[in-house]
Amino acid sequence: MFWTGELIAKTAPVRRRTVAFPERSPQLDRAMAAYVGLAVGDALGATVEFLTPNEIRQQIGVHGNLTGGGWLRLKAGQVTDDTTMALALGESIIAAGSVDARAAAEAFDAWMRAKPVDIGNTVRRNLITFRQTGQPEAAASEHDAGNGAAMRVLPVALKCYGQPEKTTKIAIRAQAHVTHHNALSDAACDTLVLMVQDFLAGRDAIEVERQRAGQLVAELPVFAYDKKRRDNPSGFVVETMQAVLQSFFATDNFEDCLIDVVNRGGDADTTGAIAGMLAGARYGYQAIPRRWLATLDQAIRLRCEQQAAALLAPVET
Ligand SMILES: [Mg+2]
């Protein structure tokens, strides 16, 4: 079992406080930060989901605390479908030992039966089809370009870390196509997974932007994010990615990145979750503000940390 230093300090007997706990590898630290960052960004953004930037300014000023509320009337620190679907996927990967479409579909179906606080329309529709047909891959659809597969893709990035890109992209599609069988969604998922893996490997943000975001825009110019500020991003994965990439590459720390993206409003829980995942992988655990860690649902935080450790297989050298 892996714990953060902070949790050990709180729970370990006093005499152990002076004993150094096993060092986390830099990769594991960033993997845990990515997972907890996803949850923090989800909880932060959910408060202002569906508000415009002007409405946020009028009602809150600058939104920068995990206060709960919002249209879902959440408790402070409570997460939504972005985090809980990722956790459902992660559990299915750990249980199956690999990214498996049927295992993922069954895990999402069980998640939907448990009446989650929030569920996207495309997710619901295609999971109902899965129940009827037993076919875990949804039919390809140009309409299914929502951000629902991208928001939950982190467990695949961790499980496939160190594997060839081709293998990774097969795994990405296995989970994504359960609900979103769409080329724009696939491209966003590929980019996010490869970016997370780049940061786990310690790559520099300028290089990552050029290689990954640059390649996304070169192949699919609709994703261009250097033209106009993307405020009020919808659930369309292109708008989600534009807002996230603008905030992520224009800031130089975890907190500023998340505050920038969620104050754009719109689908703020999902932009917050995706930005939090990337920022966690880039900046590491110590960069996550302590006030956010303290307010985040602690059971969720622990599950994110444990899954990160279980999913991040040791890379053979
Ligand atoms: Mg959500």
PDB file of C-alpha atoms and ligand atoms in Angstrom:
ATOM      1  CA  MET A   1       0.000   0.000   0.000  1.00  0.00           C
ATOM      2  CA  PHE A   2       1.228   3.474  -0.820  1.00  0.00           C
ATOM      3  CA  TRP A   3       0.535   6.508   1.250  1.00  0.00           C
ATOM      4  CA  THR A   4       1.450  10.128   0.904  1.00  0.00           C
ATOM      5  CA  GLY A   5       3.899  11.496   3.403  1.00  0.00           C
ATOM      6  CA  GLU A   6       1.181  13.660   4.821  1.00  0.00           C
ATOM      7  CA  LEU A   7      -1.136  10.750   5.514  1.00  0.00           C
ATOM      8  CA  ILE A   8       1.676   8.811   7.158  1.00  0.00           C
ATOM      9  CA  ALA A   9       2.438  11.765   9.391  1.00  0.00           C
ATOM     10  CA  LYS A  10      -1.216  11.887  10.456  1.00  0.00           C
ATOM     11  CA  THR A  11      -1.779   8.190  10.983  1.00  0.00           C
ATOM     12  CA  ALA A  12       1.563   6.688  12.005  1.00  0.00           C
ATOM     13  CA  PRO A  13       2.479   6.266  15.680  1.00  0.00           C
ATOM     14  CA  VAL A  14       4.573   9.100  17.058  1.00  0.00           C
ATOM     15  CA  ARG A  15       7.750   7.015  17.285  1.00  0.00           C
ATOM     16  CA  ARG A  16       7.652   6.471  13.518  1.00  0.00           C
ATOM     17  CA  ARG A  17       7.588  10.147  12.679  1.00  0.00           C
ATOM     18  CA  THR A  18      11.338  10.341  12.554  1.00  0.00           C
ATOM     19  CA  VAL A  19      11.600   7.247  10.336  1.00  0.00           C
ATOM     20  CA  ALA A  20      11.817   8.109   6.690  1.00  0.00           C
ATOM     21  CA  PHE A  21       9.011   6.496   4.662  1.00  0.00           C
ATOM     22  CA  PRO A  22       9.963   4.820   1.429  1.00  0.00           C
ATOM     23  CA  GLU A  23      10.667   7.361  -1.261  1.00  0.00           C
ATOM     24  CA  ARG A  24       8.136   7.526  -4.027  1.00  0.00           C
ATOM     25  CA  SER A  25       9.670   7.444  -7.443  1.00  0.00           C
ATOM     26  CA  PRO A  26       9.227  10.678  -9.393  1.00  0.00           C
ATOM     27  CA  GLN A  27       6.911   8.787 -11.759  1.00  0.00           C
ATOM     28  CA  LEU A  28       4.695   7.570  -8.923  1.00  0.00           C
ATOM     29  CA  ASP A  29       4.604  11.037  -7.370  1.00  0.00           C
ATOM     30  CA  ARG A  30       3.439  12.561 -10.642  1.00  0.00           C
ATOM     31  CA  ALA A  31       0.981   9.706 -11.281  1.00  0.00           C
ATOM     32  CA  MET A  32      -0.615  10.243  -7.868  1.00  0.00           C
ATOM     33  CA  ALA A  33      -0.646  14.001  -8.436  1.00  0.00           C
ATOM     34  CA  ALA A  34      -2.335  13.502 -11.809  1.00  0.00           C
ATOM     35  CA  TYR A  35      -5.078  11.355 -10.251  1.00  0.00           C
ATOM     36  CA  VAL A  36      -5.633  13.590  -7.231  1.00  0.00           C
ATOM     37  CA  GLY A  37      -5.334  16.625  -9.523  1.00  0.00           C
ATOM     38  CA  LEU A  38      -8.161  15.208 -11.653  1.00  0.00           C
ATOM     39  CA  ALA A  39     -10.366  14.938  -8.553  1.00  0.00           C
ATOM     40  CA  VAL A  40      -9.407  18.393  -7.243  1.00  0.00           C
ATOM     41  CA  GLY A  41     -10.108  20.014 -10.606  1.00  0.00           C
ATOM     42  CA  ASP A  42     -13.459  18.227 -10.869  1.00  0.00           C
ATOM     43  CA  ALA A  43     -14.508  19.325  -7.362  1.00  0.00           C
ATOM     44  CA  LEU A  44     -13.322  22.897  -7.983  1.00  0.00           C
ATOM     45  CA  GLY A  45     -14.948  23.263 -11.380  1.00  0.00           C
ATOM     46  CA  ALA A  46     -18.280  21.645 -10.515  1.00  0.00           C
ATOM     47  CA  THR A  47     -19.290  24.701  -8.473  1.00  0.00           C
ATOM     48  CA  VAL A  48     -19.286  26.880 -11.589  1.00  0.00           C
ATOM     49  CA  GLU A  49     -20.375  24.356 -14.223  1.00  0.00           C
ATOM     50  CA  PHE A  50     -22.759  25.958 -16.747  1.00  0.00           C
ATOM     51  CA  LEU A  51     -22.015  29.497 -15.515  1.00  0.00           C
ATOM     52  CA  THR A  52     -20.486  32.043 -17.881  1.00  0.00           C
ATOM     53  CA  PRO A  53     -17.298  33.888 -16.862  1.00  0.00           C
ATOM     54  CA  ASN A  54     -19.416  36.997 -16.220  1.00  0.00           C
ATOM     55  CA  GLU A  55     -21.825  35.124 -13.988  1.00  0.00           C
ATOM     56  CA  ILE A  56     -18.881  33.704 -12.015  1.00  0.00           C
ATOM     57  CA  ARG A  57     -17.427  37.181 -11.575  1.00  0.00           C
ATOM     58  CA  GLN A  58     -20.742  38.586 -10.412  1.00  0.00           C
ATOM     59  CA  GLN A  59     -21.651  35.712  -8.068  1.00  0.00           C
ATOM     60  CA  ILE A  60     -18.238  34.725  -6.658  1.00  0.00           C
ATOM     61  CA  GLY A  61     -15.500  37.012  -7.929  1.00  0.00           C
ATOM     62  CA  VAL A  62     -12.610  34.683  -8.669  1.00  0.00           C
ATOM     63  CA  HIS A  63     -13.618  31.104  -7.924  1.00  0.00           C
ATOM     64  CA  GLY A  64     -10.662  29.483  -6.157  1.00  0.00           C
ATOM     65  CA  ASN A  65     -11.911  27.245  -3.337  1.00  0.00           C
ATOM     66  CA  LEU A  66     -13.600  23.854  -3.093  1.00  0.00           C
ATOM     67  CA  THR A  67     -16.910  25.187  -1.845  1.00  0.00           C
ATOM     68  CA  GLY A  68     -19.311  22.663  -3.371  1.00  0.00           C
ATOM     69  CA  GLY A  69     -22.753  23.896  -4.412  1.00  0.00           C
ATOM     70  CA  GLY A  70     -23.347  24.545  -8.095  1.00  0.00           C
ATOM     71  CA  TRP A  71     -26.256  23.134 -10.052  1.00  0.00           C
ATOM     72  CA  LEU A  72     -25.584  19.674  -8.548  1.00  0.00           C
ATOM     73  CA  ARG A  73     -25.704  21.088  -4.987  1.00  0.00           C
ATOM     74  CA  LEU A  74     -22.500  19.301  -4.037  1.00  0.00           C
ATOM     75  CA  LYS A  75     -20.818  19.135  -0.674  1.00  0.00           C
ATOM     76  CA  ALA A  76     -17.501  20.977  -0.439  1.00  0.00           C
ATOM     77  CA  GLY A  77     -14.829  18.693  -1.895  1.00  0.00           C
ATOM     78  CA  GLN A  78     -17.324  16.353  -3.573  1.00  0.00           C
ATOM     79  CA  VAL A  79     -16.416  15.101  -7.050  1.00  0.00           C
ATOM     80  CA  THR A  80     -18.632  14.243 -10.043  1.00  0.00           C
ATOM     81  CA  ASP A  81     -18.730  11.737 -12.895  1.00  0.00           C
ATOM     82  CA  ASP A  82     -15.324  12.761 -14.261  1.00  0.00           C
ATOM     83  CA  THR A  83     -13.556  11.325 -11.229  1.00  0.00           C
ATOM     84  CA  THR A  84     -15.915   8.472 -10.416  1.00  0.00           C
ATOM     85  CA  MET A  85     -15.908   7.149 -14.007  1.00  0.00           C
ATOM     86  CA  ALA A  86     -12.104   7.242 -14.013  1.00  0.00           C
ATOM     87  CA  LEU A  87     -12.111   5.289 -10.757  1.00  0.00           C
ATOM     88  CA  ALA A  88     -14.594   2.760 -12.176  1.00  0.00           C
ATOM     89  CA  LEU A  89     -12.366   2.326 -15.236  1.00  0.00           C
ATOM     90  CA  GLY A  90      -9.255   2.051 -13.080  1.00  0.00           C
ATOM     91  CA  GLU A  91     -10.825  -0.671 -10.961  1.00  0.00           C
ATOM     92  CA  SER A  92     -11.753  -2.628 -14.076  1.00  0.00           C
ATOM     93  CA  ILE A  93      -8.182  -2.372 -15.381  1.00  0.00           C
ATOM     94  CA  ILE A  94      -6.686  -3.492 -12.084  1.00  0.00           C
ATOM     95  CA  ALA A  95      -9.136  -6.428 -11.840  1.00  0.00           C
ATOM     96  CA  ALA A  96      -8.683  -7.526 -15.470  1.00  0.00           C
ATOM     97  CA  GLY A  97      -4.937  -6.902 -15.522  1.00  0.00           C
ATOM     98  CA  SER A  98      -5.292  -4.930 -18.747  1.00  0.00           C
ATOM     99  CA  VAL A  99      -7.496  -2.367 -20.484  1.00  0.00           C
ATOM    100  CA  ASP A 100     -10.413  -4.474 -21.667  1.00  0.00           C
ATOM    101  CA  ALA A 101     -13.453  -3.067 -23.474  1.00  0.00           C
ATOM    102  CA  ARG A 102     -15.966  -5.477 -21.963  1.00  0.00           C
ATOM    103  CA  ALA A 103     -14.585  -5.081 -18.437  1.00  0.00           C
ATOM    104  CA  ALA A 104     -14.726  -1.297 -18.881  1.00  0.00           C
ATOM    105  CA  ALA A 105     -18.300  -1.419 -20.232  1.00  0.00           C
ATOM    106  CA  GLU A 106     -19.424  -3.578 -17.305  1.00  0.00           C
ATOM    107  CA  ALA A 107     -17.702  -1.272 -14.842  1.00  0.00           C
ATOM    108  CA  PHE A 108     -19.396   1.800 -16.369  1.00  0.00           C
ATOM    109  CA  ASP A 109     -22.739  -0.004 -16.378  1.00  0.00           C
ATOM    110  CA  ALA A 110     -22.354  -0.876 -12.673  1.00  0.00           C
ATOM    111  CA  TRP A 111     -21.350   2.748 -12.058  1.00  0.00           C
ATOM    112  CA  MET A 112     -24.529   3.968 -13.810  1.00  0.00           C
ATOM    113  CA  ARG A 113     -26.714   1.558 -11.808  1.00  0.00           C
ATOM    114  CA  ALA A 114     -25.312   3.050  -8.602  1.00  0.00           C
ATOM    115  CA  LYS A 115     -27.015   6.344  -9.553  1.00  0.00           C
ATOM    116  CA  PRO A 116     -24.065   8.718  -9.892  1.00  0.00           C
ATOM    117  CA  VAL A 117     -24.505  12.380  -9.030  1.00  0.00           C
ATOM    118  CA  ASP A 118     -24.093  13.302 -12.707  1.00  0.00           C
ATOM    119  CA  ILE A 119     -24.021  11.487 -16.056  1.00  0.00           C
ATOM    120  CA  GLY A 120     -23.464  12.712 -19.601  1.00  0.00           C
ATOM    121  CA  ASN A 121     -26.111  12.117 -22.270  1.00  0.00           C
ATOM    122  CA  THR A 122     -23.772  10.232 -24.627  1.00  0.00           C
ATOM    123  CA  VAL A 123     -22.536   8.042 -21.788  1.00  0.00           C
ATOM    124  CA  ARG A 124     -26.076   7.191 -20.715  1.00  0.00           C
ATOM    125  CA  ARG A 125     -27.310   6.493 -24.231  1.00  0.00           C
ATOM    126  CA  ASN A 126     -24.461   4.204 -25.189  1.00  0.00           C
ATOM    127  CA  LEU A 127     -24.433   2.336 -21.874  1.00  0.00           C
ATOM    128  CA  ILE A 128     -28.141   1.620 -22.332  1.00  0.00           C
ATOM    129  CA  THR A 129     -27.314   0.288 -25.807  1.00  0.00           C
ATOM    130  CA  PHE A 130     -24.603  -1.887 -24.246  1.00  0.00           C
ATOM    131  CA  ARG A 131     -27.173  -3.357 -21.859  1.00  0.00           C
ATOM    132  CA  GLN A 132     -29.420  -4.205 -24.808  1.00  0.00           C
ATOM    133  CA  THR A 133     -26.788  -5.572 -27.195  1.00  0.00           C
ATOM    134  CA  GLY A 134     -23.948  -6.778 -24.966  1.00  0.00           C
ATOM    135  CA  GLN A 135     -21.595  -5.172 -27.482  1.00  0.00           C
ATOM    136  CA  PRO A 136     -19.019  -3.088 -25.591  1.00  0.00           C
ATOM    137  CA  GLU A 137     -18.013  -0.942 -28.575  1.00  0.00           C
ATOM    138  CA  ALA A 138     -20.522   1.747 -29.521  1.00  0.00           C
ATOM    139  CA  ALA A 139     -21.171   2.383 -33.215  1.00  0.00           C
ATOM    140  CA  ALA A 140     -19.022   5.133 -34.690  1.00  0.00           C
ATOM    141  CA  SER A 141     -20.866   8.430 -34.616  1.00  0.00           C
ATOM    142  CA  GLU A 142     -19.946  11.925 -35.700  1.00  0.00           C
ATOM    143  CA  HIS A 143     -22.274  13.199 -32.993  1.00  0.00           C
ATOM    144  CA  ASP A 144     -20.441  11.520 -30.111  1.00  0.00           C
ATOM    145  CA  ALA A 145     -17.644  14.105 -29.950  1.00  0.00           C
ATOM    146  CA  GLY A 146     -18.279  14.966 -26.319  1.00  0.00           C
ATOM    147  CA  ASN A 147     -15.534  15.036 -23.722  1.00  0.00           C
ATOM    148  CA  GLY A 148     -16.795  12.014 -21.762  1.00  0.00           C
ATOM    149  CA  ALA A 149     -14.097   9.561 -22.883  1.00  0.00           C
ATOM    150  CA  ALA A 150     -11.289  12.100 -22.489  1.00  0.00           C
ATOM    151  CA  MET A 151     -12.240  13.090 -18.946  1.00  0.00           C
ATOM    152  CA  ARG A 152     -11.806   9.521 -17.627  1.00  0.00           C
ATOM    153  CA  VAL A 153      -8.776   8.379 -19.648  1.00  0.00           C
ATOM    154  CA  LEU A 154      -6.087   8.764 -16.975  1.00  0.00           C
ATOM    155  CA  PRO A 155      -6.026   5.108 -15.806  1.00  0.00           C
ATOM    156  CA  VAL A 156      -5.071   4.088 -19.360  1.00  0.00           C
ATOM    157  CA  ALA A 157      -2.165   6.550 -19.359  1.00  0.00           C
ATOM    158  CA  LEU A 158      -0.863   5.037 -16.126  1.00  0.00           C
ATOM    159  CA  LYS A 159      -1.426   1.399 -17.076  1.00  0.00           C
ATOM    160  CA  CYS A 160       0.256   1.835 -20.463  1.00  0.00           C
ATOM    161  CA  TYR A 161       3.166   3.952 -19.239  1.00  0.00           C
ATOM    162  CA  GLY A 162       6.346   2.641 -20.842  1.00  0.00           C
ATOM    163  CA  GLN A 163       4.486   0.665 -23.512  1.00  0.00           C
ATOM    164  CA  PRO A 164       4.727   1.347 -27.248  1.00  0.00           C
ATOM    165  CA  GLU A 165       2.473   4.094 -28.604  1.00  0.00           C
ATOM    166  CA  LYS A 166       0.614   1.626 -30.822  1.00  0.00           C
ATOM    167  CA  THR A 167      -0.325  -0.606 -27.864  1.00  0.00           C
ATOM    168  CA  THR A 168      -1.344   2.452 -25.876  1.00  0.00           C
ATOM    169  CA  LYS A 169      -3.641   3.725 -28.632  1.00  0.00           C
ATOM    170  CA  ILE A 170      -5.419   0.352 -28.835  1.00  0.00           C
ATOM    171  CA  ALA A 171      -6.044   0.536 -25.084  1.00  0.00           C
ATOM    172  CA  ILE A 172      -7.234   4.145 -25.371  1.00  0.00           C
ATOM    173  CA  ARG A 173      -9.848   3.129 -27.950  1.00  0.00           C
ATOM    174  CA  ALA A 174     -10.964   0.074 -25.995  1.00  0.00           C
ATOM    175  CA  GLN A 175     -12.142   2.264 -23.112  1.00  0.00           C
ATOM    176  CA  ALA A 176     -13.186   5.315 -25.138  1.00  0.00           C
ATOM    177  CA  HIS A 177     -15.366   3.519 -27.677  1.00  0.00           C
ATOM    178  CA  VAL A 178     -17.613   2.048 -24.991  1.00  0.00           C
ATOM    179  CA  THR A 179     -19.400   5.400 -25.043  1.00  0.00           C
ATOM    180  CA  HIS A 180     -17.596   7.713 -27.509  1.00  0.00           C
ATOM    181  CA  HIS A 181     -16.627   6.195 -30.861  1.00  0.00           C
ATOM    182  CA  ASN A 182     -15.487   9.333 -32.587  1.00  0.00           C
ATOM    183  CA  ALA A 183     -12.272  10.514 -34.260  1.00  0.00           C
ATOM    184  CA  LEU A 184     -12.145  13.882 -32.459  1.00  0.00           C
ATOM    185  CA  SER A 185     -12.607  12.184 -29.101  1.00  0.00           C
ATOM    186  CA  ASP A 186      -9.907   9.634 -30.001  1.00  0.00           C
ATOM    187  CA  ALA A 187      -7.473  12.381 -30.972  1.00  0.00           C
ATOM    188  CA  ALA A 188      -8.082  14.238 -27.708  1.00  0.00           C
ATOM    189  CA  CYS A 189      -7.658  11.030 -25.679  1.00  0.00           C
ATOM    190  CA  ASP A 190      -4.412  10.169 -27.506  1.00  0.00           C
ATOM    191  CA  THR A 191      -3.011  13.642 -26.895  1.00  0.00           C
ATOM    192  CA  LEU A 192      -3.905  13.671 -23.202  1.00  0.00           C
ATOM    193  CA  VAL A 193      -2.516  10.195 -22.548  1.00  0.00           C
ATOM    194  CA  LEU A 194       0.761  10.910 -24.331  1.00  0.00           C
ATOM    195  CA  MET A 195       1.082  14.247 -22.524  1.00  0.00           C
ATOM    196  CA  VAL A 196       0.570  12.630 -19.125  1.00  0.00           C
ATOM    197  CA  GLN A 197       3.132   9.959 -19.998  1.00  0.00           C
ATOM    198  CA  ASP A 198       5.580  12.629 -21.199  1.00  0.00           C
ATOM    199  CA  PHE A 199       5.322  14.439 -17.873  1.00  0.00           C
ATOM    200  CA  LEU A 200       5.703  11.191 -15.915  1.00  0.00           C
ATOM    201  CA  ALA A 201       8.947  10.734 -17.832  1.00  0.00           C
ATOM    202  CA  GLY A 202      10.027  14.223 -16.775  1.00  0.00           C
ATOM    203  CA  ARG A 203       9.778  15.916 -20.168  1.00  0.00           C
ATOM    204  CA  ASP A 204       9.793  19.651 -20.515  1.00  0.00           C
ATOM    205  CA  ALA A 205       6.481  21.473 -21.114  1.00  0.00           C
ATOM    206  CA  ILE A 206       7.744  23.375 -24.162  1.00  0.00           C
ATOM    207  CA  GLU A 207       8.778  20.138 -25.827  1.00  0.00           C
ATOM    208  CA  VAL A 208       5.487  18.472 -24.871  1.00  0.00           C
ATOM    209  CA  GLU A 209       3.468  21.341 -26.306  1.00  0.00           C
ATOM    210  CA  ARG A 210       5.325  21.249 -29.574  1.00  0.00           C
ATOM    211  CA  GLN A 211       5.224  17.473 -29.933  1.00  0.00           C
ATOM    212  CA  ARG A 212       1.773  16.566 -28.645  1.00  0.00           C
ATOM    213  CA  ALA A 213      -0.489  19.611 -28.806  1.00  0.00           C
ATOM    214  CA  GLY A 214       1.308  20.712 -31.968  1.00  0.00           C
ATOM    215  CA  GLN A 215       0.737  17.359 -33.595  1.00  0.00           C
ATOM    216  CA  LEU A 216      -2.945  17.366 -32.617  1.00  0.00           C
ATOM    217  CA  VAL A 217      -3.486  20.743 -34.271  1.00  0.00           C
ATOM    218  CA  ALA A 218      -1.403  19.814 -37.319  1.00  0.00           C
ATOM    219  CA  GLU A 219      -3.504  16.690 -37.906  1.00  0.00           C
ATOM    220  CA  LEU A 220      -6.847  18.208 -36.942  1.00  0.00           C
ATOM    221  CA  PRO A 221      -6.719  22.008 -37.299  1.00  0.00           C
ATOM    222  CA  VAL A 222     -10.140  22.333 -35.664  1.00  0.00           C
ATOM    223  CA  PHE A 223      -8.279  21.925 -32.328  1.00  0.00           C
ATOM    224  CA  ALA A 224      -6.202  25.111 -32.906  1.00  0.00           C
ATOM    225  CA  TYR A 225      -6.021  26.893 -29.556  1.00  0.00           C
ATOM    226  CA  ASP A 226      -3.871  29.911 -30.402  1.00  0.00           C
ATOM    227  CA  LYS A 227      -6.552  31.918 -32.205  1.00  0.00           C
ATOM    228  CA  LYS A 228      -9.211  33.126 -29.813  1.00  0.00           C
ATOM    229  CA  ARG A 229      -9.626  32.799 -26.077  1.00  0.00           C
ATOM    230  CA  ARG A 230     -11.954  29.888 -25.369  1.00  0.00           C
ATOM    231  CA  ASP A 231     -14.342  31.035 -22.672  1.00  0.00           C
ATOM    232  CA  ASN A 232     -17.471  29.149 -21.695  1.00  0.00           C
ATOM    233  CA  PRO A 233     -16.292  25.843 -23.254  1.00  0.00           C
ATOM    234  CA  SER A 234     -19.057  23.359 -23.966  1.00  0.00           C
ATOM    235  CA  GLY A 235     -18.910  19.580 -23.613  1.00  0.00           C
ATOM    236  CA  PHE A 236     -17.691  19.353 -27.212  1.00  0.00           C
ATOM    237  CA  VAL A 237     -14.234  17.830 -26.855  1.00  0.00           C
ATOM    238  CA  VAL A 238     -12.648  20.396 -29.187  1.00  0.00           C
ATOM    239  CA  GLU A 239     -13.787  23.315 -27.024  1.00  0.00           C
ATOM    240  CA  THR A 240     -12.768  21.419 -23.877  1.00  0.00           C
ATOM    241  CA  MET A 241      -9.269  20.832 -25.218  1.00  0.00           C
ATOM    242  CA  GLN A 242      -8.891  24.426 -26.387  1.00  0.00           C
ATOM    243  CA  ALA A 243      -9.750  25.836 -22.950  1.00  0.00           C
ATOM    244  CA  VAL A 244      -7.543  23.289 -21.157  1.00  0.00           C
ATOM    245  CA  LEU A 245      -4.526  23.753 -23.439  1.00  0.00           C
ATOM    246  CA  GLN A 246      -4.787  27.549 -23.275  1.00  0.00           C
ATOM    247  CA  SER A 247      -4.845  27.557 -19.476  1.00  0.00           C
ATOM    248  CA  PHE A 248      -2.280  24.797 -19.115  1.00  0.00           C
ATOM    249  CA  PHE A 249       0.407  26.268 -21.343  1.00  0.00           C
ATOM    250  CA  ALA A 250      -0.180  29.904 -20.305  1.00  0.00           C
ATOM    251  CA  THR A 251       0.438  29.238 -16.591  1.00  0.00           C
ATOM    252  CA  ASP A 252       3.443  27.929 -14.694  1.00  0.00           C
ATOM    253  CA  ASN A 253       1.938  26.300 -11.608  1.00  0.00           C
ATOM    254  CA  PHE A 254      -0.867  23.952 -10.589  1.00  0.00           C
ATOM    255  CA  GLU A 255      -3.054  26.478  -8.788  1.00  0.00           C
ATOM    256  CA  ASP A 256      -3.005  29.185 -11.466  1.00  0.00           C
ATOM    257  CA  CYS A 257      -3.759  26.624 -14.167  1.00  0.00           C
ATOM    258  CA  LEU A 258      -6.857  25.301 -12.415  1.00  0.00           C
ATOM    259  CA  ILE A 259      -8.169  28.696 -11.360  1.00  0.00           C
ATOM    260  CA  ASP A 260      -7.714  29.992 -14.894  1.00  0.00           C
ATOM    261  CA  VAL A 261      -9.571  27.135 -16.526  1.00  0.00           C
ATOM    262  CA  VAL A 262     -12.551  26.804 -14.169  1.00  0.00           C
ATOM    263  CA  ASN A 263     -13.189  30.566 -14.216  1.00  0.00           C
ATOM    264  CA  ARG A 264     -13.869  30.222 -17.925  1.00  0.00           C
ATOM    265  CA  GLY A 265     -17.093  28.515 -16.796  1.00  0.00           C
ATOM    266  CA  GLY A 266     -19.024  26.225 -19.163  1.00  0.00           C
ATOM    267  CA  ASP A 267     -18.186  22.563 -18.653  1.00  0.00           C
ATOM    268  CA  ALA A 268     -15.902  23.605 -15.821  1.00  0.00           C
ATOM    269  CA  ASP A 269     -15.854  20.349 -13.858  1.00  0.00           C
ATOM    270  CA  THR A 270     -14.458  18.539 -16.889  1.00  0.00           C
ATOM    271  CA  THR A 271     -12.016  21.253 -17.951  1.00  0.00           C
ATOM    272  CA  GLY A 272     -10.935  21.411 -14.312  1.00  0.00           C
ATOM    273  CA  ALA A 273     -10.524  17.626 -14.139  1.00  0.00           C
ATOM    274  CA  ILE A 274      -8.491  17.385 -17.342  1.00  0.00           C
ATOM    275  CA  ALA A 275      -6.353  20.415 -16.494  1.00  0.00           C
ATOM    276  CA  GLY A 276      -5.829  19.034 -12.985  1.00  0.00           C
ATOM    277  CA  MET A 277      -4.674  15.716 -14.419  1.00  0.00           C
ATOM    278  CA  LEU A 278      -2.154  17.399 -16.727  1.00  0.00           C
ATOM    279  CA  ALA A 279      -0.972  19.873 -14.085  1.00  0.00           C
ATOM    280  CA  GLY A 280      -0.553  17.132 -11.493  1.00  0.00           C
ATOM    281  CA  ALA A 281       1.567  15.108 -13.907  1.00  0.00           C
ATOM    282  CA  ARG A 282       3.604  18.204 -14.781  1.00  0.00           C
ATOM    283  CA  TYR A 283       4.185  19.756 -11.349  1.00  0.00           C
ATOM    284  CA  GLY A 284       3.965  16.806  -8.902  1.00  0.00           C
ATOM    285  CA  TYR A 285       2.141  16.272  -5.626  1.00  0.00           C
ATOM    286  CA  GLN A 286       3.736  19.090  -3.625  1.00  0.00           C
ATOM    287  CA  ALA A 287       2.340  21.614  -6.102  1.00  0.00           C
ATOM    288  CA  ILE A 288      -1.302  20.854  -5.235  1.00  0.00           C
ATOM    289  CA  PRO A 289      -2.496  23.549  -2.808  1.00  0.00           C
ATOM    290  CA  ARG A 290      -2.937  22.144   0.701  1.00  0.00           C
ATOM    291  CA  ARG A 291      -6.302  23.863   1.158  1.00  0.00           C
ATOM    292  CA  TRP A 292      -7.644  21.908  -1.802  1.00  0.00           C
ATOM    293  CA  LEU A 293      -6.176  18.611  -0.598  1.00  0.00           C
ATOM    294  CA  ALA A 294      -7.667  19.193   2.851  1.00  0.00           C
ATOM    295  CA  THR A 295     -11.192  19.850   1.517  1.00  0.00           C
ATOM    296  CA  LEU A 296     -11.260  17.161  -1.163  1.00  0.00           C
ATOM    297  CA  ASP A 297     -13.370  14.088  -0.273  1.00  0.00           C
ATOM    298  CA  GLN A 298     -10.714  12.060   1.565  1.00  0.00           C
ATOM    299  CA  ALA A 299     -12.083   8.643   0.569  1.00  0.00           C
ATOM    300  CA  ILE A 300     -11.827   9.717  -3.074  1.00  0.00           C
ATOM    301  CA  ARG A 301      -8.327  11.078  -2.505  1.00  0.00           C
ATOM    302  CA  LEU A 302      -7.187   7.774  -1.031  1.00  0.00           C
ATOM    303  CA  ARG A 303      -8.729   5.754  -3.881  1.00  0.00           C
ATOM    304  CA  CYS A 304      -7.002   7.994  -6.436  1.00  0.00           C
ATOM    305  CA  GLU A 305      -3.638   7.518  -4.724  1.00  0.00           C
ATOM    306  CA  GLN A 306      -4.056   3.762  -4.362  1.00  0.00           C
ATOM    307  CA  GLN A 307      -5.153   3.319  -7.969  1.00  0.00           C
ATOM    308  CA  ALA A 308      -2.263   5.403  -9.235  1.00  0.00           C
ATOM    309  CA  ALA A 309       0.148   3.112  -7.399  1.00  0.00           C
ATOM    310  CA  ALA A 310      -1.605  -0.061  -8.570  1.00  0.00           C
ATOM    311  CA  LEU A 311      -1.868   1.057 -12.194  1.00  0.00           C
ATOM    312  CA  LEU A 312       1.644   2.400 -12.629  1.00  0.00           C
ATOM    313  CA  ALA A 313       3.453  -0.814 -13.384  1.00  0.00           C
ATOM    314  CA  PRO A 314       7.196  -0.784 -12.842  1.00  0.00           C
ATOM    315  CA  VAL A 315       8.955  -0.011 -16.093  1.00  0.00           C
ATOM    316  CA  GLU A 316      11.642  -2.554 -16.912  1.00  0.00           C
ATOM    317  CA  THR A 317      15.010  -1.017 -17.535  1.00  0.00           C
TER     318      THR A 317
HETATM  319 MG    MG B   1     -18.807  16.045 -14.206  1.00  0.00          MG
END
